[in-house]
mmCIF file of N, CA and C in Angstrom:
data_model
loop_
_atom_site.group_PDB
_atom_site.id
_atom_site.type_symbol
_atom_site.label_atom_id
_atom_site.label_comp_id
_atom_site.label_asym_id
_atom_site.label_seq_id
_atom_site.Cartn_x
_atom_site.Cartn_y
_atom_site.Cartn_z
ATOM 1 N N MET N 1363 0.685 -1.168 -0.122
ATOM 2 C CA MET N 1363 -0.147 -0.127 0.012
ATOM 3 C C MET N 1363 0.964 1.239 -0.023
ATOM 4 N N LEU N 1364 0.681 2.104 -0.816
ATOM 5 C CA LEU N 1364 1.235 3.310 -0.781
ATOM 6 C C LEU N 1364 0.577 4.321 -0.160
ATOM 7 N N ASP N 1365 1.266 5.016 0.913
ATOM 8 C CA ASP N 1365 0.781 6.159 1.711
ATOM 9 C C ASP N 1365 0.651 7.542 1.179
ATOM 10 N N GLY N 1366 -0.290 8.293 1.360
ATOM 11 C CA GLY N 1366 -0.355 9.528 0.790
ATOM 12 C C GLY N 1366 -1.679 9.639 -0.101
ATOM 13 N N PRO N 1367 -2.033 10.960 -0.463
ATOM 14 C CA PRO N 1367 -3.284 10.901 -1.367
ATOM 15 C C PRO N 1367 -2.951 10.513 -2.827
ATOM 16 N N ALA N 1368 -3.875 10.044 -3.255
ATOM 17 C CA ALA N 1368 -3.913 9.258 -4.725
ATOM 18 C C ALA N 1368 -5.303 9.098 -5.099
ATOM 19 N N GLU N 1369 -5.705 9.754 -6.216
ATOM 20 C CA GLU N 1369 -6.987 9.382 -7.130
ATOM 21 C C GLU N 1369 -7.338 7.871 -7.113
ATOM 22 N N PRO N 1370 -8.573 7.636 -6.980
ATOM 23 C CA PRO N 1370 -8.766 6.009 -7.195
ATOM 24 C C PRO N 1370 -8.380 5.744 -8.563
ATOM 25 N N PHE N 1371 -7.795 4.373 -8.713
ATOM 26 C CA PHE N 1371 -7.151 3.781 -9.786
ATOM 27 C C PHE N 1371 -6.001 4.677 -10.277
ATOM 28 N N ALA N 1372 -5.492 5.366 -9.449
ATOM 29 C CA ALA N 1372 -4.121 6.115 -9.924
ATOM 30 C C ALA N 1372 -3.248 5.039 -10.698
ATOM 31 N N GLU N 1373 -3.154 3.625 -10.379
ATOM 32 C CA GLU N 1373 -2.086 2.896 -10.876
ATOM 33 C C GLU N 1373 -2.503 2.650 -12.385
ATOM 34 N N ASP N 1374 -3.522 3.138 -12.902
ATOM 35 C CA ASP N 1374 -3.638 3.060 -14.304
ATOM 36 C C ASP N 1374 -2.671 3.770 -15.103
ATOM 37 N N GLY N 1375 -2.163 4.932 -14.312
ATOM 38 C CA GLY N 1375 -1.136 5.652 -15.034
ATOM 39 C C GLY N 1375 0.163 5.398 -14.778
ATOM 40 N N TRP N 1376 0.503 4.607 -13.931
ATOM 41 C CA TRP N 1376 1.941 4.089 -13.402
ATOM 42 C C TRP N 1376 2.596 3.425 -14.530
ATOM 43 N N SER N 1377 3.888 3.804 -14.773
ATOM 44 C CA SER N 1377 4.556 2.768 -15.622
ATOM 45 C C SER N 1377 5.750 2.223 -14.839
ATOM 46 N N ARG N 1378 6.214 2.683 -13.725
ATOM 47 C CA ARG N 1378 7.327 2.060 -12.778
ATOM 48 C C ARG N 1378 6.719 2.143 -11.425
ATOM 49 N N VAL N 1379 7.371 0.948 -10.449
ATOM 50 C CA VAL N 1379 6.946 1.182 -9.135
ATOM 51 C C VAL N 1379 8.274 0.802 -8.564
ATOM 52 N N ARG N 1380 8.618 1.151 -7.240
ATOM 53 C CA ARG N 1380 10.084 0.847 -6.570
ATOM 54 C C ARG N 1380 9.415 0.604 -5.304
ATOM 55 N N ILE N 1381 9.573 -0.768 -4.786
ATOM 56 C CA ILE N 1381 9.407 -0.973 -3.360
ATOM 57 C C ILE N 1381 10.846 -1.384 -2.607
ATOM 58 N N GLY N 1382 10.967 -0.781 -1.796
ATOM 59 C CA GLY N 1382 12.363 -0.962 -1.041
ATOM 60 C C GLY N 1382 13.352 -0.695 -2.166
ATOM 61 N N ALA N 1383 14.331 -1.509 -2.257
ATOM 62 C CA ALA N 1383 15.345 -1.449 -3.243
ATOM 63 C C ALA N 1383 15.035 -1.893 -4.812
ATOM 64 N N VAL N 1384 13.552 -2.637 -4.856
ATOM 65 C CA VAL N 1384 13.578 -3.329 -6.055
ATOM 66 C C VAL N 1384 12.546 -2.662 -6.853
ATOM 67 N N ASP N 1385 12.972 -2.431 -8.245
ATOM 68 C CA ASP N 1385 12.415 -1.942 -9.084
ATOM 69 C C ASP N 1385 11.322 -2.634 -9.992
ATOM 70 N N PHE N 1386 10.198 -2.278 -10.437
ATOM 71 C CA PHE N 1386 9.376 -3.052 -11.214
ATOM 72 C C PHE N 1386 8.894 -2.036 -12.405
ATOM 73 N N ARG N 1387 8.474 -3.032 -13.496
ATOM 74 C CA ARG N 1387 7.802 -2.251 -14.525
ATOM 75 C C ARG N 1387 6.279 -2.725 -14.694
ATOM 76 N N VAL N 1388 5.313 -1.915 -14.893
ATOM 77 C CA VAL N 1388 3.936 -2.170 -14.919
ATOM 78 C C VAL N 1388 3.809 -2.907 -16.369
ATOM 79 N N SER N 1389 3.291 -4.118 -16.342
ATOM 80 C CA SER N 1389 3.390 -4.837 -17.504
ATOM 81 C C SER N 1389 1.908 -4.659 -17.987
ATOM 82 N N GLU N 1390 0.705 -4.647 -17.065
ATOM 83 C CA GLU N 1390 -0.816 -4.391 -17.508
ATOM 84 C C GLU N 1390 -1.586 -4.322 -16.428
ATOM 85 N N ARG N 1391 -2.815 -3.977 -16.767
ATOM 86 C CA ARG N 1391 -3.759 -4.079 -15.816
ATOM 87 C C ARG N 1391 -4.265 -5.584 -15.669
ATOM 88 N N CYS N 1392 -5.028 -5.800 -14.360
ATOM 89 C CA CYS N 1392 -5.194 -7.129 -14.501
ATOM 90 C C CYS N 1392 -6.814 -7.335 -13.951
ATOM 91 N N ASP N 1393 -7.355 -8.291 -14.375
ATOM 92 C CA ASP N 1393 -9.008 -8.446 -14.295
ATOM 93 C C ASP N 1393 -9.153 -9.279 -12.806
ATOM 94 N N ARG N 1394 -10.075 -9.104 -12.244
ATOM 95 C CA ARG N 1394 -10.456 -9.531 -10.826
ATOM 96 C C ARG N 1394 -10.951 -10.947 -11.050
ATOM 97 N N CYS N 1395 -10.294 -11.918 -10.369
ATOM 98 C CA CYS N 1395 -10.878 -13.311 -10.488
ATOM 99 C C CYS N 1395 -12.158 -13.572 -9.630
ATOM 100 N N SER N 1396 -12.710 -14.637 -9.749
ATOM 101 C CA SER N 1396 -14.018 -15.126 -8.770
ATOM 102 C C SER N 1396 -13.478 -15.569 -7.671
ATOM 103 N N VAL N 1397 -12.272 -15.898 -7.368
ATOM 104 C CA VAL N 1397 -11.810 -16.272 -5.823
ATOM 105 C C VAL N 1397 -12.343 -15.172 -4.843
ATOM 106 N N THR N 1398 -12.487 -13.954 -5.210
ATOM 107 C CA THR N 1398 -12.504 -12.828 -4.260
ATOM 108 C C THR N 1398 -14.008 -13.117 -3.711
ATOM 109 N N LEU N 1399 -14.613 -13.863 -4.535
ATOM 110 C CA LEU N 1399 -16.385 -13.878 -4.221
ATOM 111 C C LEU N 1399 -16.455 -15.106 -3.037
ATOM 112 N N ILE N 1400 -15.348 -15.760 -2.594
ATOM 113 C CA ILE N 1400 -15.624 -16.852 -1.620
ATOM 114 C C ILE N 1400 -15.033 -16.472 -0.500
ATOM 115 N N ASP N 1401 -16.007 -16.517 0.424
ATOM 116 C CA ASP N 1401 -15.801 -16.275 2.087
ATOM 117 C C ASP N 1401 -14.769 -17.237 2.539
ATOM 118 N N PRO N 1402 -13.215 -16.868 3.100
ATOM 119 C CA PRO N 1402 -12.457 -17.916 3.132
ATOM 120 C C PRO N 1402 -12.790 -18.573 4.664
ATOM 121 N N GLU N 1403 -13.581 -18.121 5.328
ATOM 122 C CA GLU N 1403 -14.068 -18.745 6.641
ATOM 123 C C GLU N 1403 -15.047 -19.631 6.456
ATOM 124 N N THR N 1404 -16.348 -19.261 5.721
ATOM 125 C CA THR N 1404 -17.467 -20.037 5.635
ATOM 126 C C THR N 1404 -17.483 -20.772 4.286
ATOM 127 N N LEU N 1405 -16.466 -20.243 3.223
ATOM 128 C CA LEU N 1405 -16.877 -20.929 1.830
ATOM 129 C C LEU N 1405 -17.927 -20.437 1.246
ATOM 130 N N ALA N 1406 -18.759 -19.667 1.760
ATOM 131 C CA ALA N 1406 -20.171 -19.035 1.091
ATOM 132 C C ALA N 1406 -19.600 -18.189 -0.034
ATOM 133 N N THR N 1407 -20.427 -18.338 -1.225
ATOM 134 C CA THR N 1407 -20.063 -17.392 -2.184
ATOM 135 C C THR N 1407 -21.135 -16.358 -2.340
ATOM 136 N N GLY N 1408 -20.536 -15.303 -2.855
ATOM 137 C CA GLY N 1408 -21.534 -13.903 -3.005
ATOM 138 C C GLY N 1408 -21.272 -13.505 -4.283
ATOM 139 N N LYS N 1409 -21.757 -12.204 -4.425
ATOM 140 C CA LYS N 1409 -21.527 -11.342 -5.555
ATOM 141 C C LYS N 1409 -20.561 -10.255 -5.462
ATOM 142 N N GLU N 1410 -20.113 -9.947 -4.104
ATOM 143 C CA GLU N 1410 -19.307 -8.728 -3.851
ATOM 144 C C GLU N 1410 -18.002 -9.509 -3.492
ATOM 145 N N PRO N 1411 -16.825 -8.636 -3.718
ATOM 146 C CA PRO N 1411 -16.928 -7.223 -4.212
ATOM 147 C C PRO N 1411 -16.959 -6.892 -5.562
ATOM 148 N N ILE N 1412 -17.159 -8.104 -6.570
ATOM 149 C CA ILE N 1412 -16.770 -7.659 -8.024
ATOM 150 C C ILE N 1412 -18.049 -6.978 -8.451
ATOM 151 N N ARG N 1413 -19.380 -7.125 -7.989
ATOM 152 C CA ARG N 1413 -20.456 -6.594 -8.358
ATOM 153 C C ARG N 1413 -20.380 -4.930 -8.225
ATOM 154 N N THR N 1414 -19.914 -4.483 -7.100
ATOM 155 C CA THR N 1414 -19.572 -3.012 -6.906
ATOM 156 C C THR N 1414 -18.617 -2.582 -7.679
ATOM 157 N N LEU N 1415 -17.539 -3.423 -7.877
ATOM 158 C CA LEU N 1415 -16.307 -2.886 -8.594
ATOM 159 C C LEU N 1415 -16.548 -2.898 -10.081
ATOM 160 N N SER N 1416 -17.442 -3.860 -10.705
ATOM 161 C CA SER N 1416 -17.732 -3.764 -12.029
ATOM 162 C C SER N 1416 -18.515 -2.398 -12.397
ATOM 163 N N ARG N 1417 -19.286 -1.790 -11.460
ATOM 164 C CA ARG N 1417 -19.937 -0.359 -11.887
ATOM 165 C C ARG N 1417 -19.007 0.500 -12.227
ATOM 166 N N HIS N 1418 -17.608 0.540 -11.840
ATOM 167 C CA HIS N 1418 -16.952 1.520 -12.180
ATOM 168 C C HIS N 1418 -15.795 1.110 -12.977
ATOM 169 N N ARG N 1419 -15.392 -0.177 -13.222
ATOM 170 C CA ARG N 1419 -14.463 -0.724 -13.913
ATOM 171 C C ARG N 1419 -14.380 -1.866 -14.714
ATOM 172 N N ARG N 1420 -15.684 -1.752 -15.432
ATOM 173 C CA ARG N 1420 -15.879 -3.030 -16.293
ATOM 174 C C ARG N 1420 -15.924 -2.553 -17.855
ATOM 175 N N HIS N 1421 -15.242 -3.477 -18.556
ATOM 176 C CA HIS N 1421 -15.089 -3.308 -19.861
ATOM 177 C C HIS N 1421 -14.593 -4.593 -20.603
ATOM 178 N N ASP N 1422 -14.731 -4.894 -21.902
ATOM 179 C CA ASP N 1422 -14.077 -5.870 -22.453
ATOM 180 C C ASP N 1422 -14.678 -7.325 -21.839
ATOM 181 N N GLY N 1423 -16.149 -7.200 -21.139
ATOM 182 C CA GLY N 1423 -16.321 -8.307 -20.471
ATOM 183 C C GLY N 1423 -15.663 -8.813 -19.301
ATOM 184 N N LYS N 1424 -14.868 -7.955 -18.504
ATOM 185 C CA LYS N 1424 -14.210 -8.177 -17.595
ATOM 186 C C LYS N 1424 -14.291 -7.094 -16.298
ATOM 187 N N THR N 1425 -13.885 -7.368 -15.177
ATOM 188 C CA THR N 1425 -13.791 -6.066 -14.013
ATOM 189 C C THR N 1425 -12.072 -6.082 -13.987
ATOM 190 N N TRP N 1426 -11.867 -4.770 -14.089
ATOM 191 C CA TRP N 1426 -10.404 -4.508 -13.872
ATOM 192 C C TRP N 1426 -10.198 -4.014 -12.650
ATOM 193 N N PHE N 1427 -9.004 -4.415 -12.069
ATOM 194 C CA PHE N 1427 -8.569 -3.942 -10.793
ATOM 195 C C PHE N 1427 -7.250 -4.399 -10.299
ATOM 196 N N GLY N 1428 -6.266 -3.325 -10.329
ATOM 197 C CA GLY N 1428 -5.080 -3.304 -9.878
ATOM 198 C C GLY N 1428 -4.044 -3.503 -11.390
ATOM 199 N N ILE N 1429 -2.896 -3.901 -11.121
ATOM 200 C CA ILE N 1429 -1.634 -3.881 -12.141
ATOM 201 C C ILE N 1429 -0.933 -5.069 -11.815
ATOM 202 N N ARG N 1430 -0.227 -5.557 -12.925
ATOM 203 C CA ARG N 1430 0.904 -6.633 -12.676
ATOM 204 C C ARG N 1430 2.174 -6.011 -12.765
ATOM 205 N N LEU N 1431 2.973 -6.468 -11.991
ATOM 206 C CA LEU N 1431 4.246 -5.835 -11.888
ATOM 207 C C LEU N 1431 5.282 -6.860 -12.450
ATOM 208 N N VAL N 1432 6.205 -6.298 -13.004
ATOM 209 C CA VAL N 1432 7.455 -7.322 -13.373
ATOM 210 C C VAL N 1432 8.660 -6.868 -12.736
ATOM 211 N N PRO N 1433 9.386 -7.677 -12.033
ATOM 212 C CA PRO N 1433 10.704 -7.147 -11.306
ATOM 213 C C PRO N 1433 11.683 -6.718 -12.561
ATOM 214 N N LEU N 1434 12.429 -5.654 -12.032
ATOM 215 C CA LEU N 1434 13.545 -5.511 -13.032
ATOM 216 C C LEU N 1434 14.822 -5.545 -12.300
ATOM 217 N N THR N 1435 14.742 -5.597 -11.078
ATOM 218 C CA THR N 1435 16.096 -5.900 -10.170
ATOM 219 C C THR N 1435 15.630 -7.021 -9.200
ATOM 220 N N THR N 1436 16.504 -7.455 -8.492
ATOM 221 C CA THR N 1436 16.378 -8.636 -7.382
ATOM 222 C C THR N 1436 16.602 -7.535 -5.894
ATOM 223 N N GLY N 1437 16.052 -8.514 -5.124
ATOM 224 C CA GLY N 1437 16.044 -7.886 -3.957
ATOM 225 C C GLY N 1437 14.898 -8.643 -2.842
ATOM 226 N N GLU N 1438 14.999 -8.251 -1.669
ATOM 227 C CA GLU N 1438 13.916 -8.553 -0.854
ATOM 228 C C GLU N 1438 13.176 -7.452 -0.370
ATOM 229 N N ILE N 1439 11.623 -7.499 -0.363
ATOM 230 C CA ILE N 1439 10.703 -6.678 -0.203
ATOM 231 C C ILE N 1439 10.029 -7.024 1.280
ATOM 232 N N ARG N 1440 10.146 -5.985 2.132
ATOM 233 C CA ARG N 1440 9.775 -6.198 3.494
ATOM 234 C C ARG N 1440 8.455 -5.116 3.684
ATOM 235 N N VAL N 1441 7.525 -5.701 4.689
ATOM 236 C CA VAL N 1441 6.533 -5.032 5.109
ATOM 237 C C VAL N 1441 7.258 -3.525 5.769
ATOM 238 N N GLY N 1442 6.720 -2.367 5.389
ATOM 239 C CA GLY N 1442 7.102 -0.956 5.743
ATOM 240 C C GLY N 1442 8.184 -0.450 4.775
ATOM 241 N N ASP N 1443 8.561 -1.359 3.752
ATOM 242 C CA ASP N 1443 9.523 -0.489 2.807
ATOM 243 C C ASP N 1443 8.803 0.511 2.226
ATOM 244 N N GLU N 1444 9.626 1.728 1.920
ATOM 245 C CA GLU N 1444 8.987 2.762 1.203
ATOM 246 C C GLU N 1444 8.753 2.279 -0.217
ATOM 247 N N CYS N 1445 7.776 2.788 -0.642
ATOM 248 C CA CYS N 1445 7.057 2.673 -2.136
ATOM 249 C C CYS N 1445 7.121 3.944 -3.021
ATOM 250 N N GLU N 1446 7.374 3.920 -4.265
ATOM 251 C CA GLU N 1446 7.338 5.128 -5.011
ATOM 252 C C GLU N 1446 6.737 4.641 -6.401
ATOM 253 N N ALA N 1447 5.791 5.301 -7.038
ATOM 254 C CA ALA N 1447 5.180 5.256 -8.214
ATOM 255 C C ALA N 1447 5.355 6.213 -9.033
ATOM 256 N N THR N 1448 5.778 5.759 -10.383
ATOM 257 C CA THR N 1448 5.757 6.882 -11.521
ATOM 258 C C THR N 1448 5.156 6.466 -12.773
#
């Protein structure tokens, strides 16, 4: 998670991300899979969160959420590492 103010879906405009000392390039946006519809404790299925998300992010028959990153350097990433996106 990046701290600080950002517009919703700001990641759509990013081309690079740095987490700690590891650099990444943004390869593509990713579509949301149906696993998010399953409650991990009860295994009950529902329509959320994809139903709500699809009101804002649906096209090409898919609901889009997030980005895929490809590492450009090696290293370790730790909770609390500084993050930067451009």
